[in-house]
Coordinates of C-alpha atoms and ligand atoms in Angstrom, one line a residue:
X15 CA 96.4 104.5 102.2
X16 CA 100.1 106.2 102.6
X17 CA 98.7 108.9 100.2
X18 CA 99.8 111.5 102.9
X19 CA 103.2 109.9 102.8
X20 CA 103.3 110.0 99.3
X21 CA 102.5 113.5 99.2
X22 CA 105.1 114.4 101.9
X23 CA 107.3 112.6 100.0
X24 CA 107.0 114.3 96.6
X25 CA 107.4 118.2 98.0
X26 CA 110.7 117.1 99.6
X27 CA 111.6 115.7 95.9
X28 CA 110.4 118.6 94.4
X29 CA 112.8 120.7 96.0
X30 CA 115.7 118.4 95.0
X31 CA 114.7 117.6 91.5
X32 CA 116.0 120.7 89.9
X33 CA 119.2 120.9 91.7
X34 CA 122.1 120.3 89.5
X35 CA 124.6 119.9 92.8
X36 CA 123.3 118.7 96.4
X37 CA 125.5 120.4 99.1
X38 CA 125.4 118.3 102.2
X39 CA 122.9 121.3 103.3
X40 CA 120.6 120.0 100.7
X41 CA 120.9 116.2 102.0
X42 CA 120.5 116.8 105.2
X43 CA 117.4 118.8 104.8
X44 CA 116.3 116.4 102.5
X45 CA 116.7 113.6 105.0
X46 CA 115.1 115.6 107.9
X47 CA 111.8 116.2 105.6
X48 CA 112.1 112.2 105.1
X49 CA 112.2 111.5 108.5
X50 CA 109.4 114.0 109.4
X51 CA 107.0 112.3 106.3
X52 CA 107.8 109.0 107.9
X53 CA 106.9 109.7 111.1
X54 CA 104.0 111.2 110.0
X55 CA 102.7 108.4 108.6
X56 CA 103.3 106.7 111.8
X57 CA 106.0 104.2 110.8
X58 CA 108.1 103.0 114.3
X59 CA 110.8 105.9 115.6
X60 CA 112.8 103.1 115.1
X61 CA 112.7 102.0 112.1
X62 CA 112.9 105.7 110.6
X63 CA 116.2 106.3 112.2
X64 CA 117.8 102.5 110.7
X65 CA 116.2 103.9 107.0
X66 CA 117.3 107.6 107.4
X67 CA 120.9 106.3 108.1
X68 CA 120.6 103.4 105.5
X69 CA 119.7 106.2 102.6
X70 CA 122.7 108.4 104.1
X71 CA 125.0 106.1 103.6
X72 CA 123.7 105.1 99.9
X73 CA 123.4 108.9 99.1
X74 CA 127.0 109.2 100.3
X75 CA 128.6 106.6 98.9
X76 CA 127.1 105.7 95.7
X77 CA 128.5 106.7 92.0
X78 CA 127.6 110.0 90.4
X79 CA 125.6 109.3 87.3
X80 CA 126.6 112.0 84.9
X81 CA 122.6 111.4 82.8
X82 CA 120.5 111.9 86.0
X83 CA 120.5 114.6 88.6
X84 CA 121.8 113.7 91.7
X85 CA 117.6 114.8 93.2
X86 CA 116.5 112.0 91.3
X87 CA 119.4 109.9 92.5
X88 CA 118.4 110.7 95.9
X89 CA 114.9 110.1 94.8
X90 CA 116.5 106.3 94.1
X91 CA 118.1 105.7 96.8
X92 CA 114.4 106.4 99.1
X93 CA 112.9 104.1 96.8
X94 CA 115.4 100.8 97.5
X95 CA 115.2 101.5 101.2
X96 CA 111.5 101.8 101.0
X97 CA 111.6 98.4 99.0
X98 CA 114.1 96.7 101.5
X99 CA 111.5 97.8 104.3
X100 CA 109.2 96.2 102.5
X101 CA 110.8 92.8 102.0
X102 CA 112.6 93.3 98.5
X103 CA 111.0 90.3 97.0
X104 CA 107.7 88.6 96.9
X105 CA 107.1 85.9 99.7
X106 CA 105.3 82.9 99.7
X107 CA 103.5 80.5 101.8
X108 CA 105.8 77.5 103.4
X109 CA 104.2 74.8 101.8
X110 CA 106.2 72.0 103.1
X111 CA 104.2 69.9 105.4
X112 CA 100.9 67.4 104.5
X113 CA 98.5 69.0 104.4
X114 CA 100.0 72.7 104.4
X115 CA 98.6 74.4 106.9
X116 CA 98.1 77.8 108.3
X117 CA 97.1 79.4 111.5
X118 CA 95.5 83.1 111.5
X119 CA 96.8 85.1 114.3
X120 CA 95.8 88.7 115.7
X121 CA 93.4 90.9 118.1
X122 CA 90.2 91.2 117.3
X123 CA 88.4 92.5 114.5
X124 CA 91.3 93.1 112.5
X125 CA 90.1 90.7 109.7
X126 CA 91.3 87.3 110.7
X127 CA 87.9 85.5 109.8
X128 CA 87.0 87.5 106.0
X129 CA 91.3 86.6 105.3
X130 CA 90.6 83.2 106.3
X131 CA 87.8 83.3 103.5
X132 CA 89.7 84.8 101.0
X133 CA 92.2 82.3 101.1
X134 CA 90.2 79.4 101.3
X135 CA 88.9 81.0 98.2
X136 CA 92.4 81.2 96.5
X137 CA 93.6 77.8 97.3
X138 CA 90.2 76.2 96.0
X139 CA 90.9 78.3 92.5
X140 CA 94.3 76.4 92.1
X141 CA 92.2 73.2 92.5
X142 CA 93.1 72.2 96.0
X143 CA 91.1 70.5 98.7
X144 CA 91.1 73.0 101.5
X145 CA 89.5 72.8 105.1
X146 CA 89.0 75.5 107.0
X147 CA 88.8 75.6 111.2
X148 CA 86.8 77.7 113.5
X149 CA 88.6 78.2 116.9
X150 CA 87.0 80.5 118.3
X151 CA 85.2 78.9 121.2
X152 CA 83.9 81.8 122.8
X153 CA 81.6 83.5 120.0
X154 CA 79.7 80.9 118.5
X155 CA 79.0 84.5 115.8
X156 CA 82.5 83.9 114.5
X157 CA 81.8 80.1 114.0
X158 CA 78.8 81.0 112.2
X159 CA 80.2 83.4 110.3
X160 CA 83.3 81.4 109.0
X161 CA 80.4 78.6 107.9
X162 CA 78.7 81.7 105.4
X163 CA 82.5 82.5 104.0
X164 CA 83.4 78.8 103.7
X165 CA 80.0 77.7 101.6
X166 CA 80.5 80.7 100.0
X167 CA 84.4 80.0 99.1
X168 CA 83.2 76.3 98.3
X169 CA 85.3 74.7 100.8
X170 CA 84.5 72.5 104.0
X171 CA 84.2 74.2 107.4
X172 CA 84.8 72.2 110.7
X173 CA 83.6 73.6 114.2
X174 CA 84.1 73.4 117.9
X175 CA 81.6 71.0 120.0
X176 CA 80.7 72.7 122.8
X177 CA 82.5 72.6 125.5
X178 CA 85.3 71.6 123.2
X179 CA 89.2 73.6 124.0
X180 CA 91.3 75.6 121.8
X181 CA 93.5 72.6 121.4
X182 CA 91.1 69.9 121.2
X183 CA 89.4 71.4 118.4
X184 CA 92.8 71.9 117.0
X185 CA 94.1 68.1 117.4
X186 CA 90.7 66.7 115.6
X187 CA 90.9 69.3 113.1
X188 CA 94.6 68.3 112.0
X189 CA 93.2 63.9 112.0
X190 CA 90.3 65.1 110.0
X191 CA 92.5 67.2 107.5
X192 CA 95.1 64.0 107.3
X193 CA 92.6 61.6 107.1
X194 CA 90.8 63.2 104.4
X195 CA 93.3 63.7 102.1
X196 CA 93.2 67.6 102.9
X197 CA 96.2 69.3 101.0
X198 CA 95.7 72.7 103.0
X199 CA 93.9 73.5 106.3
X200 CA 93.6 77.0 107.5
X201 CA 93.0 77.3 111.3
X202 CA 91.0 80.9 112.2
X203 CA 91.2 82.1 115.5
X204 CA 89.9 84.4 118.0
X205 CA 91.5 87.5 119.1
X206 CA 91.2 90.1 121.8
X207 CA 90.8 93.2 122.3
X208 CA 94.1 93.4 123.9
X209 CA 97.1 91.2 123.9
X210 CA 96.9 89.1 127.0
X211 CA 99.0 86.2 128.3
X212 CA 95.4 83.7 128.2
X213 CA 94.9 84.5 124.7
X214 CA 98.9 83.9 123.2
X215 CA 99.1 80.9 125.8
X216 CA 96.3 79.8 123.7
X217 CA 97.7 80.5 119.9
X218 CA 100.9 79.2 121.0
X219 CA 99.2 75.5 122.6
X220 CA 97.2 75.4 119.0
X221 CA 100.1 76.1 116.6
X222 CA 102.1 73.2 118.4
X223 CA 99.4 70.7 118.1
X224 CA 98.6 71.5 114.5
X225 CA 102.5 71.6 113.5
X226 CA 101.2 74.3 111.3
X227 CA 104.2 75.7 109.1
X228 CA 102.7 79.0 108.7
X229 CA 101.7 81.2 111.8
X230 CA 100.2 84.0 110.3
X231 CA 99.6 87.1 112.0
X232 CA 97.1 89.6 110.5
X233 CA 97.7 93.1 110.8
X234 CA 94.7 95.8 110.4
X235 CA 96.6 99.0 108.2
X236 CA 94.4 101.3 110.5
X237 CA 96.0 100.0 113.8
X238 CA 98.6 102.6 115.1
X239 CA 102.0 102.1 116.8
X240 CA 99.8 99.1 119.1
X241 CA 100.7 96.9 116.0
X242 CA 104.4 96.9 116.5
X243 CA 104.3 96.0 120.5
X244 CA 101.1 93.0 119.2
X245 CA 103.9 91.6 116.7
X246 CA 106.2 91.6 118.8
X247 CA 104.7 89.6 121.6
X248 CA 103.0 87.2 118.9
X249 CA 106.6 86.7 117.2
X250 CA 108.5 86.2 120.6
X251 CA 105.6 83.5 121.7
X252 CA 104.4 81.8 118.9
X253 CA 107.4 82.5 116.1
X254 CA 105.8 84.3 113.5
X255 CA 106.6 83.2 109.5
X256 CA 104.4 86.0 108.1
X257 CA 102.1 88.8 107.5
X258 CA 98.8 89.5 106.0
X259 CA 98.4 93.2 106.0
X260 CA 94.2 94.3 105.8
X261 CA 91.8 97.1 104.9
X262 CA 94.8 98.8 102.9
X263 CA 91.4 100.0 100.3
X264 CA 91.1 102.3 103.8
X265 CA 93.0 106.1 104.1
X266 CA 95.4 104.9 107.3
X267 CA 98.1 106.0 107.0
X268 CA 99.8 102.8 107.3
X269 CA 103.1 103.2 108.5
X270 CA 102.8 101.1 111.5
X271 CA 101.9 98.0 109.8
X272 CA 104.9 98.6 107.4
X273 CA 107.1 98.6 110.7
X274 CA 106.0 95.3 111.7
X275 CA 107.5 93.6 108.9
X276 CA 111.0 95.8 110.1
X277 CA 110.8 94.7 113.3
X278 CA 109.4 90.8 113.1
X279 CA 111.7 90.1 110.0
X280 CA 108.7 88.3 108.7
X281 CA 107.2 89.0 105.0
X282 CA 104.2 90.4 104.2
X283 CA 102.5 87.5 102.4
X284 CA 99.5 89.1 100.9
X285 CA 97.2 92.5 101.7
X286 CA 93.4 92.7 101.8
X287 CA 91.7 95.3 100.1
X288 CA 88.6 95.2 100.5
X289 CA 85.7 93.2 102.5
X290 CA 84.6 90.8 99.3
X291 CA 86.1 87.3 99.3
X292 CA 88.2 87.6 95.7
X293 CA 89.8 91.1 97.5
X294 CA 93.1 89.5 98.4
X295 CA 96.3 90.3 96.8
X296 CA 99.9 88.8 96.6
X297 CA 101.9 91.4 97.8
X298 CA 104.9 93.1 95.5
X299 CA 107.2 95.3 97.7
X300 CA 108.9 97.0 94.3
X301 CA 105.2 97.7 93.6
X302 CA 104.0 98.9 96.7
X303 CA 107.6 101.1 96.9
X304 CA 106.5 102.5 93.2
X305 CA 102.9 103.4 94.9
X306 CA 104.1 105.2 97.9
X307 CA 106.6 107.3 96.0
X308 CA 104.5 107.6 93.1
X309 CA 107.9 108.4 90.8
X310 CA 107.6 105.2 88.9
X311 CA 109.2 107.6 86.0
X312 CA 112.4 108.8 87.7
X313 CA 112.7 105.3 89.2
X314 CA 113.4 103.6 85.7
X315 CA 115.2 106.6 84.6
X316 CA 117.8 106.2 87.1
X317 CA 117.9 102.5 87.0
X318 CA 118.7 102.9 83.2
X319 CA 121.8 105.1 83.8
X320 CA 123.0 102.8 86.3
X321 CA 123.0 100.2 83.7
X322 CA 124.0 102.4 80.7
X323 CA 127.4 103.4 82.3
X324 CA 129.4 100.6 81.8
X325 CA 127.5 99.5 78.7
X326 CA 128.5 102.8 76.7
X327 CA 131.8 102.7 78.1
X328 CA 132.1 98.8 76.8
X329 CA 130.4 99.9 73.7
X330 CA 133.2 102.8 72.5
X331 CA 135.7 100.8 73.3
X332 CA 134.4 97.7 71.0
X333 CA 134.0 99.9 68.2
X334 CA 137.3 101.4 68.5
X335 CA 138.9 98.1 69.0
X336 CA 136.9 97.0 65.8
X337 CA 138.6 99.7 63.7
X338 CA 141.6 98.9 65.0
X339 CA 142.7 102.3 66.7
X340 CA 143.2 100.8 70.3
X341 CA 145.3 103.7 71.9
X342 CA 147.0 103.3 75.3
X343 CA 144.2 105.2 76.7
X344 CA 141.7 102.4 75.6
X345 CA 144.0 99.8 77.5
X346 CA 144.0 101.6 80.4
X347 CA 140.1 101.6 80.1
X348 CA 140.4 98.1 79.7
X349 CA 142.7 97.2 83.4
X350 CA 139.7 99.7 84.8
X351 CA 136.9 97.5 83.4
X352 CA 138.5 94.5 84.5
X353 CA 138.9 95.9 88.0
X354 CA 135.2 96.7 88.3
X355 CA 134.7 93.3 87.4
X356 CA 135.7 92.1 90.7
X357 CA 138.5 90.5 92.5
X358 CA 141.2 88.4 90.3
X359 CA 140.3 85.5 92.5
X360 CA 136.9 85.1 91.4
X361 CA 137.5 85.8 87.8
X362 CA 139.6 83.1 88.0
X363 CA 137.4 80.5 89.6
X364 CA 135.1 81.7 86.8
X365 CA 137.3 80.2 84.3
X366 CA 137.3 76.9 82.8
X367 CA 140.5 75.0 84.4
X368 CA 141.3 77.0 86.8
X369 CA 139.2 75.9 89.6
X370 CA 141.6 72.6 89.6
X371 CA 144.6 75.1 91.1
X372 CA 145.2 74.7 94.6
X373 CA 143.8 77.6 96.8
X374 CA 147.5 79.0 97.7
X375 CA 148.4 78.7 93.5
X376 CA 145.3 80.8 92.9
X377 CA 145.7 83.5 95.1
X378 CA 149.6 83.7 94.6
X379 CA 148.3 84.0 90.4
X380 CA 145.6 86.3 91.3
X381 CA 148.1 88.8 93.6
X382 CA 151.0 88.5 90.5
X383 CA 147.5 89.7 88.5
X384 CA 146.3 92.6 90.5
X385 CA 149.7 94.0 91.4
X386 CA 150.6 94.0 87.7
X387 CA 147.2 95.6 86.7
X388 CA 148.3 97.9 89.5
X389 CA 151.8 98.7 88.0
X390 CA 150.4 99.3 84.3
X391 CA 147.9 101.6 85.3
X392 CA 150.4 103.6 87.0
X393 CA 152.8 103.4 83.8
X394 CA 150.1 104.8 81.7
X395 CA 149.5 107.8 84.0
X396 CA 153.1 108.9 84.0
X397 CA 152.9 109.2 80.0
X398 CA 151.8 112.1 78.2
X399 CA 148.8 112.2 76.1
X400 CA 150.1 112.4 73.1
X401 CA 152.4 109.2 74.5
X402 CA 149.4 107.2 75.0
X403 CA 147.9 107.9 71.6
X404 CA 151.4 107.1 69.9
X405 CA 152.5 104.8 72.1
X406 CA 155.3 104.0 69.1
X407 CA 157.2 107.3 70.4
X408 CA 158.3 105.9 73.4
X409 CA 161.4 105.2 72.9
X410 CA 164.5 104.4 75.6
X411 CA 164.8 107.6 76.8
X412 CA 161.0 108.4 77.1
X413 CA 160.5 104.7 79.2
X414 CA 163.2 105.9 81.6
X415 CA 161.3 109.2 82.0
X416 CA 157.9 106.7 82.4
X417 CA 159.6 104.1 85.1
X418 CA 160.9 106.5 87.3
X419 CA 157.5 108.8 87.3
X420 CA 155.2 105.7 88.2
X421 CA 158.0 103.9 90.7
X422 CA 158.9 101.1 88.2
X423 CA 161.5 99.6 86.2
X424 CA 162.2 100.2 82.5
X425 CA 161.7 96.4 82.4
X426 CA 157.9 97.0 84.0
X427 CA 157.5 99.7 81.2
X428 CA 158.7 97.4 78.3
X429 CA 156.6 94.6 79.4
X430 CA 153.9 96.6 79.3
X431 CA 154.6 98.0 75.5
X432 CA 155.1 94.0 75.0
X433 CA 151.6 93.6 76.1
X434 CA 149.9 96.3 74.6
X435 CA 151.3 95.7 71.4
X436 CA 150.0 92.1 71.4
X437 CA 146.5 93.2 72.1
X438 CA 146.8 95.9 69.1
X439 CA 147.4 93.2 66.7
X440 CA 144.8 91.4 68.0
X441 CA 142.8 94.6 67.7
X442 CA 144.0 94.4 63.6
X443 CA 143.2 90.7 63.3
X444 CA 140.0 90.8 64.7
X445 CA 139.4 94.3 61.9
X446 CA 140.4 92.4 59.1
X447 CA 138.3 89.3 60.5
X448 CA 135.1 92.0 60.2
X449 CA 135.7 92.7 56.7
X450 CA 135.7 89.5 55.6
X451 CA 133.1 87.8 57.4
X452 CA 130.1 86.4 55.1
X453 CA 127.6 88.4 55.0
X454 CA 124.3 86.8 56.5
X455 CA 121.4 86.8 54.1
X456 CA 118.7 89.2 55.4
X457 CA 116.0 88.0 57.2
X458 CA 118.1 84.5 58.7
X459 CA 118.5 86.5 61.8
X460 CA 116.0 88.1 64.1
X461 CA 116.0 92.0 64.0
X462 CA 118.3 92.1 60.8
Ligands
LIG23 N1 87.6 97.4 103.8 C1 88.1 96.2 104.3 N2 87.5 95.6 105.3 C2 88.0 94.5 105.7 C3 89.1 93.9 105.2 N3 89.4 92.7 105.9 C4 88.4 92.6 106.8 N4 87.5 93.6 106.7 C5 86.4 93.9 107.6 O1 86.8 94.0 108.9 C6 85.8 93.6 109.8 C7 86.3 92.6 110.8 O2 86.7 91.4 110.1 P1 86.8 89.9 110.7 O3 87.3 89.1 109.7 O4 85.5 89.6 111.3 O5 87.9 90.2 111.9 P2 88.4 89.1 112.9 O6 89.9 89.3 113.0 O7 88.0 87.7 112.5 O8 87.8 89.5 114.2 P3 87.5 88.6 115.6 O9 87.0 87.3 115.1 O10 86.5 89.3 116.3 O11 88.8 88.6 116.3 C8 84.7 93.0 108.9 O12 83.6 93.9 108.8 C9 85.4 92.8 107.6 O13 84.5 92.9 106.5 C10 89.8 94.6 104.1 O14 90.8 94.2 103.6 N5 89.2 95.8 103.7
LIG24 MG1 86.9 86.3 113.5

């Protein structure tokens, strides 16, 4: 499954990798050969244009990392929007309600019964008492089989009588499961063919008398665009909560089922992968995303770099602070860092006693903040080089010079030199501090 995807996929990247500049030639191209792969693989027009756009936007926008090339960047970017298709994080089950319960949802033969197994299966292995409920009142088959899957999942199996509804069979199943202590019931129904209103009027009557929490709609890979319009009609009449995604051990090609979740808002709960009763997996979209890219390596790579540019930017400057060089160049590092950092106003609700300050305090204190960050940073970029080096140079005439090339006053500059020069001997105290800190024996600490 989505191994044509991944293989359209990794000849577009293969003609970005080794580009050391992408022109917005290159991009768009790039993007166009994404769209096409997607499509390909039969994911909803739809939903390709929303994740074409999304990875423009990122690809546009984002920060050049000087250690990666801006391909594998690209690469990235395709992998968080194919992770944010697939639900970012890993969904559970609502389990709120006594006993939880579930109803399995979807046209026929797409694997409602086997996942009803396989789950009766899982729920026994974490020691729970689980029933599970044949609904299907037309094929007394499906009752039958459900029975083998249950004995063979250890679990108890309740049936329709004949003649019994939908509903009816729903309303005794629920007293049964309450009355005997059940702590999950899984309700498996029967699907059609096609979606039809008999069939949904049904589904919808069954998961209002069973006040089941989860309304789970099961979604074969193989099914083509048809998925997209079935989850839609289910959602709209029964209010979905989740997916269970089947037969994705086939070679479909998968991308309509991977629209569904797009279009319904509803996670993917788990994925089937095979027809045996322990085949049933929790489903991990920053897995899957890793398996249809297959670039796991580039992935991390550029994660890393994201990460490492503030650290070695943080990291120079504590060693230079340390050795107690800072330089007006370092400060201006620092008013940057502090920037990135985010807005004054929630550094300052970050800091103990400052959260007592009335709202129009704050932000007055924050403004004063920002708009004297501000000022500095444009002092320091009217001085010279060798001025921010040696800022003891700057004399009287120099800070005139400095004041009227960033729009300030001599007064702004000064307060500035005030400030910096306070930090510089805190730069020195915190030196001298170094060299006279005990030494810790070796071995008390991990790793020294
Ligand atoms: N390979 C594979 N086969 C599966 C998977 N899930 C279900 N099947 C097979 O798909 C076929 C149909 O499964 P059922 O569970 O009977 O489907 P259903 O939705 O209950 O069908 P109806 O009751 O007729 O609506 C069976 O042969 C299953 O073994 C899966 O994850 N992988
Ligand atoms: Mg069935």
């Amino acid at each position: 499954m989505f191994d044509q995807l991944t293989q359209s996929l990794q000849k577009t990247f293969k003609n970005l990798r080794g580009q050391g500049k992408l022109s917005e030639e290159n991009i768009q191209e790039a993007l166009r050969d994404v769209r096409m792969a997607l499509l390909e693989a039969d994911v909803h027009f739809q939903v390709v244009k929303t994740f074409v756009e999304n990875v423009r936007e990122k690809v546009m926008g984002a920060d050049v990392l000087n250690s990666v090339s801006p391909g594998q960047q690209f690469i990235k970017h395709i992998h968080d929007e194919i992770e944010r298709l697939l639900g970012e994080k890993q969904a559970e089950f609502d389990k709120s309600g006594r006993p939880q319960s579930i109803v399995m949802l979807g046209l026929h033969g797409v694997g409602k019964t086997t996942t009803t197994g396989k789950l009766a299966r899982r729920f026994k292995g974490e020691d729970k008492k689980v029933l599970v409920v044949g609904c299907d009142i037309r094929r007394p088959a499906a009752v039958d089989q459900l029975r083998v899957l249950a004995e063979q999942a250890g679990v108890e199996m309740l049936g329709p009588i004949p003649g019994e509804s939908v509903t009816a069979v729903g309303r005794r199943a629920r007293q049964q499961a309450e009355q005997g202590g059940f702590d999950v019931v899984i309700y498996d129904t029967g699907g059609r063919l096609q979606i039809d209103d008999e069939l949904v009027n049904e589904v919808a009557e069954l998961t209002r008398v069973t006040d089941a929490r989860n309304k789970v709609l099961v979604i074969d890979a193989a099914m083509g665009q048809e998925s997209v319009n079935v989850a839609e009609t289910f959602h709209a009449r029964c209010g979905l909560t989740g997916l269970i995604l089947t037969k994705l051990d086939g070679d479909a090609r998968g991308g309509a089922a991977l629209s569904v979740r797009e279009v319904t808002g509803c996670p993917i709960l788990m994925v089937g992968v095979g027809e045996k009763q322990e085949d049933l997996q929790p489903f991990y979209p920053s897995r899957m995303a890793d398996r249809i890219l297959g670039m796991g390596d580039v992935v991390s790579l550029v994660e890393k770099a994201q990460e490492n540019v503030d650290e070695d930017e943080m990291k120079r400057m504590e060693k230079r602070m340390f050795s107690g060089q800072m330089d007006l160049e370092d400060f201006l590092m620092q008013l940057r860092q502090m920037k990135k950092l985010g807005s004054m106003t929630q550094l300052m609700d970050m800091m103990p006693g400052m959260p007592n300050m009335d709202a129009a305090k704050k932000a007055k204190a924050a403004e004063l903040g920002q708009r004297q960050s501000k000022r500095f940073e444009a002092i320091i970029l009217s001085m010279t080089p060798f001025e921010r080096k040696r800022p003891k140079i700057i004399n009287g005439k120099r800070r005139i010079r400095i004041a009227k090339g960033s729009g300030t006053r001599v007064k702004d500059v000064n307060d500035l030199i005030k400030q910096f020069s306070q930090a510089q001997k805190m730069t020195k105290k915190l030196k001298n501090m170094k060299g006279k800190m005990p030494r810790m024996p070796k071995g008390m600490m991990p790793g020294f």
